[in-house]
Short mmCIF file of C-alpha atoms and ligand atoms in Angstrom, two decimals:
data_model
loop_
_atom_site.label_atom_id
_atom_site.label_comp_id
_atom_site.label_asym_id
_atom_site.label_seq_id
_atom_site.Cartn_x
_atom_site.Cartn_y
_atom_site.Cartn_z
CA MET A 26 -34.43 26.09 -38.08
CA THR A 27 -34.47 23.40 -35.36
CA VAL A 28 -37.13 20.80 -36.06
CA PHE A 29 -38.45 19.32 -32.89
CA LYS A 30 -40.23 16.00 -33.05
CA SER A 31 -42.97 15.84 -30.49
CA ASP A 32 -42.90 12.46 -28.78
CA LYS A 33 -46.53 12.79 -27.65
CA VAL A 34 -48.44 12.49 -30.89
CA GLY A 35 -45.64 12.36 -33.44
CA GLU A 36 -46.50 15.67 -35.11
CA ARG A 37 -43.59 17.76 -36.26
CA LEU A 38 -43.22 21.13 -34.62
CA CYS A 39 -40.70 23.69 -35.78
CA TYR A 40 -40.31 25.06 -32.25
CA ARG A 41 -40.16 23.35 -28.86
CA ARG A 42 -40.52 26.06 -26.22
CA VAL A 43 -42.70 28.98 -27.25
CA LEU A 44 -44.03 32.22 -25.82
CA LEU A 45 -47.40 33.51 -27.00
CA LYS A 46 -48.14 37.22 -26.59
CA ILE A 47 -51.74 38.31 -26.86
CA SER A 48 -53.11 41.78 -26.36
CA GLY A 49 -55.81 42.48 -23.85
CA GLU A 50 -57.90 43.43 -26.89
CA ALA A 51 -57.94 39.75 -27.90
CA LEU A 52 -60.02 38.97 -24.79
CA LEU A 53 -62.68 41.58 -25.51
CA GLY A 54 -64.83 39.41 -27.75
CA ASP A 55 -67.78 41.49 -28.93
CA GLY A 56 -67.50 43.84 -25.98
CA ASP A 57 -65.53 47.06 -25.84
CA TYR A 58 -64.21 46.76 -22.28
CA GLY A 59 -63.04 43.98 -19.97
CA VAL A 60 -62.98 40.23 -20.39
CA GLU A 61 -65.44 38.06 -22.34
CA PHE A 62 -64.91 34.64 -20.83
CA ASP A 63 -66.09 32.69 -23.91
CA THR A 64 -63.35 34.39 -25.88
CA VAL A 65 -60.75 33.60 -23.21
CA ARG A 66 -61.89 29.96 -23.29
CA ARG A 67 -61.50 29.82 -27.06
CA VAL A 68 -57.93 31.11 -26.87
CA ALA A 69 -57.29 28.60 -24.07
CA GLU A 70 -58.42 25.79 -26.40
CA ASP A 71 -55.80 26.90 -28.93
CA VAL A 72 -53.14 26.87 -26.22
CA LYS A 73 -54.24 23.37 -25.23
CA SER A 74 -53.90 22.06 -28.78
CA VAL A 75 -50.33 23.36 -28.95
CA HIS A 76 -49.52 21.89 -25.54
CA GLU A 77 -50.89 18.53 -26.70
CA LEU A 78 -48.44 18.59 -29.60
CA GLY A 79 -45.66 18.51 -27.02
CA ALA A 80 -44.62 22.16 -26.95
CA GLU A 81 -43.72 23.97 -23.73
CA VAL A 82 -45.90 27.06 -23.66
CA CYS A 83 -45.76 30.33 -21.77
CA LEU A 84 -47.97 33.37 -22.20
CA VAL A 85 -47.80 37.12 -21.82
CA ILE A 86 -51.15 38.90 -21.89
CA GLY A 87 -51.57 42.65 -22.26
CA GLY A 88 -53.98 44.82 -20.33
CA GLY A 89 -55.33 47.22 -22.94
CA ASN A 90 -58.88 45.83 -22.63
CA ILE A 91 -58.96 47.27 -19.10
CA PHE A 92 -56.43 50.06 -18.72
CA ARG A 93 -53.49 51.62 -20.55
CA GLY A 94 -50.99 53.91 -18.87
CA VAL A 95 -51.07 56.46 -21.67
CA SER A 96 -54.85 56.89 -21.23
CA GLY A 97 -54.36 57.75 -17.56
CA ALA A 98 -51.55 60.16 -18.43
CA THR A 99 -53.72 62.00 -20.98
CA VAL A 100 -56.32 62.80 -18.29
CA GLY A 101 -53.70 64.14 -15.89
CA MET A 102 -52.48 61.11 -13.92
CA ASP A 103 -48.78 60.76 -13.40
CA ARG A 104 -47.54 58.29 -15.97
CA ALA A 105 -45.82 55.89 -13.58
CA SER A 106 -48.97 55.41 -11.45
CA ALA A 107 -51.08 54.97 -14.57
CA ASP A 108 -48.63 52.35 -15.85
CA TYR A 109 -48.87 50.44 -12.57
CA MET A 110 -52.63 50.38 -13.07
CA GLY A 111 -52.02 48.97 -16.54
CA MET A 112 -49.78 46.29 -15.09
CA LEU A 113 -52.46 45.34 -12.56
CA ALA A 114 -54.89 45.01 -15.48
CA THR A 115 -52.61 42.35 -16.98
CA VAL A 116 -52.88 40.39 -13.72
CA ILE A 117 -56.69 40.37 -14.05
CA ASN A 118 -56.35 39.00 -17.59
CA ALA A 119 -53.78 36.42 -16.47
CA LEU A 120 -56.16 35.12 -13.78
CA ALA A 121 -58.99 34.86 -16.32
CA MET A 122 -56.73 32.89 -18.66
CA GLN A 123 -55.52 30.68 -15.81
CA SER A 124 -59.10 29.84 -14.93
CA ALA A 125 -59.96 29.03 -18.55
CA LEU A 126 -56.86 26.83 -19.01
CA GLU A 127 -57.46 24.94 -15.77
CA GLY A 128 -61.12 24.52 -16.72
CA ILE A 129 -60.00 22.45 -19.72
CA GLY A 130 -57.58 20.37 -17.72
CA LEU A 131 -54.22 22.13 -18.05
CA GLY A 132 -51.83 22.77 -15.17
CA THR A 133 -50.89 26.43 -14.92
CA ARG A 134 -49.01 28.96 -12.87
CA VAL A 135 -49.34 32.74 -12.93
CA LEU A 136 -46.03 34.46 -12.17
CA SER A 137 -46.25 38.17 -11.55
CA ALA A 138 -43.44 40.69 -11.99
CA ILE A 139 -45.12 42.66 -9.19
CA PRO A 140 -45.20 40.33 -6.18
CA MET A 141 -48.73 39.64 -4.87
CA GLU A 142 -48.27 36.39 -3.03
CA THR A 143 -51.84 35.74 -2.01
CA VAL A 144 -52.90 35.80 -5.66
CA CYS A 145 -50.04 34.22 -7.62
CA GLU A 146 -46.35 33.40 -7.49
CA PRO A 147 -43.69 36.07 -7.82
CA TYR A 148 -41.67 35.91 -11.03
CA ILE A 149 -38.55 33.82 -10.50
CA ARG A 150 -36.84 32.80 -13.73
CA ARG A 151 -35.64 29.36 -12.67
CA ARG A 152 -39.01 28.52 -11.19
CA ALA A 153 -40.72 29.49 -14.43
CA VAL A 154 -38.43 27.20 -16.41
CA ARG A 155 -39.11 24.34 -14.01
CA HIS A 156 -42.88 24.81 -14.31
CA MET A 157 -42.65 24.55 -18.08
CA GLU A 158 -40.42 21.47 -17.89
CA LYS A 159 -43.15 19.90 -15.77
CA GLY A 160 -45.69 20.60 -18.51
CA ARG A 161 -47.41 23.55 -16.88
CA ILE A 162 -48.53 26.58 -18.84
CA VAL A 163 -46.79 29.61 -17.35
CA ILE A 164 -48.59 32.96 -17.57
CA PHE A 165 -46.36 35.95 -17.00
CA ALA A 166 -48.33 38.79 -15.44
CA ALA A 167 -47.61 42.47 -14.68
CA GLY A 168 -45.43 42.98 -17.76
CA THR A 169 -41.83 43.77 -16.92
CA GLY A 170 -42.85 45.16 -13.53
CA ASN A 171 -41.62 48.60 -14.62
CA PRO A 172 -43.56 51.63 -15.81
CA PHE A 173 -42.81 53.11 -19.25
CA PHE A 174 -42.62 49.64 -20.79
CA THR A 175 -45.18 47.55 -22.67
CA THR A 176 -46.24 43.94 -22.55
CA ASP A 177 -44.69 43.49 -26.02
CA THR A 178 -41.32 44.28 -24.47
CA ALA A 179 -42.18 42.00 -21.54
CA ALA A 180 -42.91 39.22 -24.04
CA ALA A 181 -39.54 39.62 -25.77
CA LEU A 182 -37.79 39.82 -22.40
CA ARG A 183 -39.42 36.68 -21.01
CA ALA A 184 -38.89 34.82 -24.30
CA ALA A 185 -35.17 35.59 -24.01
CA GLU A 186 -35.02 34.67 -20.32
CA MET A 187 -36.89 31.40 -20.90
CA ASP A 188 -34.67 30.57 -23.87
CA CYS A 189 -37.75 30.23 -26.05
CA ASP A 190 -37.34 29.02 -29.61
CA CYS A 191 -39.83 31.60 -30.86
CA LEU A 192 -42.16 34.39 -29.84
CA LEU A 193 -45.66 34.35 -31.30
CA LYS A 194 -47.81 37.41 -31.45
CA GLY A 195 -51.51 36.69 -31.82
CA THR A 196 -53.07 39.78 -33.40
CA GLN A 197 -56.37 40.89 -34.91
CA VAL A 198 -55.16 40.04 -38.46
CA ASP A 199 -53.23 37.20 -40.09
CA GLY A 200 -49.78 38.77 -40.21
CA VAL A 201 -47.91 42.03 -40.72
CA TYR A 202 -49.21 44.52 -43.31
CA ASP A 203 -47.64 47.70 -44.68
CA LYS A 204 -50.62 49.66 -43.33
CA GLU A 205 -53.70 49.00 -41.27
CA PRO A 206 -55.52 46.35 -43.37
CA LYS A 207 -59.04 46.80 -42.01
CA SER A 208 -59.33 50.42 -43.16
CA ASN A 209 -56.97 50.07 -46.18
CA PRO A 210 -58.12 47.41 -48.68
CA ASP A 211 -54.90 47.90 -50.71
CA ALA A 212 -52.66 47.02 -47.72
CA VAL A 213 -49.88 44.56 -48.60
CA ARG A 214 -49.25 41.56 -46.36
CA TYR A 215 -45.72 40.24 -45.79
CA ASP A 216 -44.82 36.56 -45.47
CA ARG A 217 -41.29 37.29 -44.25
CA LEU A 218 -39.54 40.30 -42.80
CA SER A 219 -36.20 40.98 -41.15
CA TYR A 220 -36.10 42.76 -37.80
CA HIS A 221 -34.45 45.70 -39.58
CA GLN A 222 -37.30 45.94 -42.10
CA VAL A 223 -39.85 46.05 -39.29
CA LEU A 224 -37.93 48.85 -37.56
CA SER A 225 -36.95 50.89 -40.63
CA ARG A 226 -40.45 50.73 -42.17
CA ASN A 227 -41.98 51.50 -38.79
CA LEU A 228 -44.39 48.58 -39.15
CA GLN A 229 -46.83 48.59 -36.26
CA VAL A 230 -46.54 45.01 -35.07
CA MET A 231 -44.60 45.29 -31.81
CA ASP A 232 -42.82 48.25 -30.29
CA ALA A 233 -39.21 48.92 -31.26
CA ALA A 234 -37.81 47.82 -27.90
CA ALA A 235 -39.44 44.40 -28.28
CA ILE A 236 -38.21 43.96 -31.86
CA SER A 237 -34.66 44.99 -30.87
CA LEU A 238 -34.62 42.58 -27.94
CA ALA A 239 -35.81 39.73 -30.16
CA ARG A 240 -33.18 40.60 -32.76
CA GLU A 241 -30.33 40.74 -30.22
CA ASN A 242 -31.32 37.30 -28.96
CA ALA A 243 -32.10 35.85 -32.42
CA ILE A 244 -35.66 34.94 -31.42
CA PRO A 245 -37.93 34.57 -34.46
CA ILE A 246 -41.32 36.30 -34.20
CA LEU A 247 -44.41 34.72 -35.78
CA VAL A 248 -47.40 37.01 -36.23
CA PHE A 249 -50.77 35.33 -36.79
CA SER A 250 -54.46 35.94 -36.20
CA ILE A 251 -55.60 34.99 -32.71
CA HIS A 252 -59.16 34.84 -34.10
CA ASN A 253 -58.44 31.96 -36.51
CA TYR A 254 -59.06 28.76 -34.60
CA GLY A 255 -56.02 26.46 -34.84
CA ALA A 256 -53.74 29.18 -36.27
CA PHE A 257 -51.41 29.00 -33.25
CA ALA A 258 -50.72 25.28 -33.77
CA ASP A 259 -50.52 25.70 -37.55
CA ALA A 260 -47.88 28.42 -37.24
CA LEU A 261 -45.75 26.20 -35.02
CA LYS A 262 -45.94 23.42 -37.63
CA GLY A 263 -44.89 25.88 -40.34
CA ASN A 264 -48.37 25.82 -41.92
CA GLY A 265 -51.18 28.33 -42.19
CA ARG A 266 -50.97 32.07 -42.54
CA TYR A 267 -48.49 34.07 -40.53
CA THR A 268 -45.63 36.51 -41.00
CA LEU A 269 -42.19 35.35 -39.90
CA ILE A 270 -39.80 38.02 -38.61
CA SER A 271 -36.26 36.73 -38.48
CA ASP A 272 -32.79 37.32 -39.91
CA LYS A 273 -32.32 33.67 -40.88
CA ASP A 274 -33.16 32.21 -44.32
N1 LIG B 313 -47.26 48.27 -18.59
C1 LIG B 313 -46.15 48.81 -17.97
N2 LIG B 313 -44.99 48.08 -17.97
C2 LIG B 313 -44.88 46.87 -18.57
C3 LIG B 313 -46.01 46.35 -19.22
C4 LIG B 313 -47.21 47.06 -19.22
O1 LIG B 313 -46.19 49.90 -17.44
O2 LIG B 313 -43.81 46.25 -18.52
C5 LIG B 313 -48.54 49.00 -18.50
C6 LIG B 313 -48.70 50.12 -19.51
O3 LIG B 313 -49.40 51.18 -18.89
C7 LIG B 313 -49.56 49.51 -20.57
C8 LIG B 313 -50.47 48.60 -19.77
O4 LIG B 313 -49.62 48.10 -18.73
O5 LIG B 313 -50.33 50.48 -21.26
C9 LIG B 313 -51.09 47.45 -20.52
O6 LIG B 313 -50.11 46.82 -21.31
P1 LIG B 313 -50.11 46.91 -22.92
O7 LIG B 313 -50.52 48.29 -23.36
O8 LIG B 313 -48.81 46.42 -23.40
O9 LIG B 313 -51.29 45.89 -23.25
P2 LIG B 313 -51.88 45.42 -24.65
O10 LIG B 313 -51.85 46.60 -25.59
O11 LIG B 313 -50.98 44.34 -25.16
O12 LIG B 313 -53.25 44.92 -24.33
#
């Protein structure tokens, strides 16, 4: 594992350039639809603390708090159109996160896989890298830009393109369990897993395409609770509670 020494505050980080994937659900707060801005602001604070440690940070945010393609398809919409609606939902979330991050003093750019130039920049890989080198938080919006994919796959894709040292998935619980822990008190939590174990045991942490892409590119995945304040920074320092998915010892 590469150990990167942050020159800003001297704290040791295990990873230098990181991509954080959060589901739209993480922005719901106590609501059951849409964006609760206090919750977005709290996640933004976590991103800021990681940025202050010297990491380069990019984000992929889902859209499930607003719209999912499969829901449209189940009520008779054609799947591709419904998926485009889902991708547009991720742009709404990205703009909310941009506003929260800028409100606490961070420079940001939203880069959308579906060009919408009056709202944000189009996704251009080299430009995204340059933004991060300049210390900006890059928010990748509109998933992969293609229907029939998910934002988990978009996260693994962008992490590979950005040459990220790890992909973090901020979830509702503090790691990967063998079954849904909230409704199963006997669920077992894993500290470490290989990509193969995640796929063969069908563990519901990220979809198979995302896990395969991370494996092919040897990108470790850290799964932690987005609701635990400071857990993002702790995971990057190798502390706290998270599950590490990797093939390395
Ligand atoms: N989506 C898509 N292609 C992508 C990423 C997302 O079509 O590359 C659509 C899809 O309909 C999906 C929705 O956007 O249901 C929201 O994304 P996702 O379900 O991954 O969000 P999350 O569950 O992480 O909130």
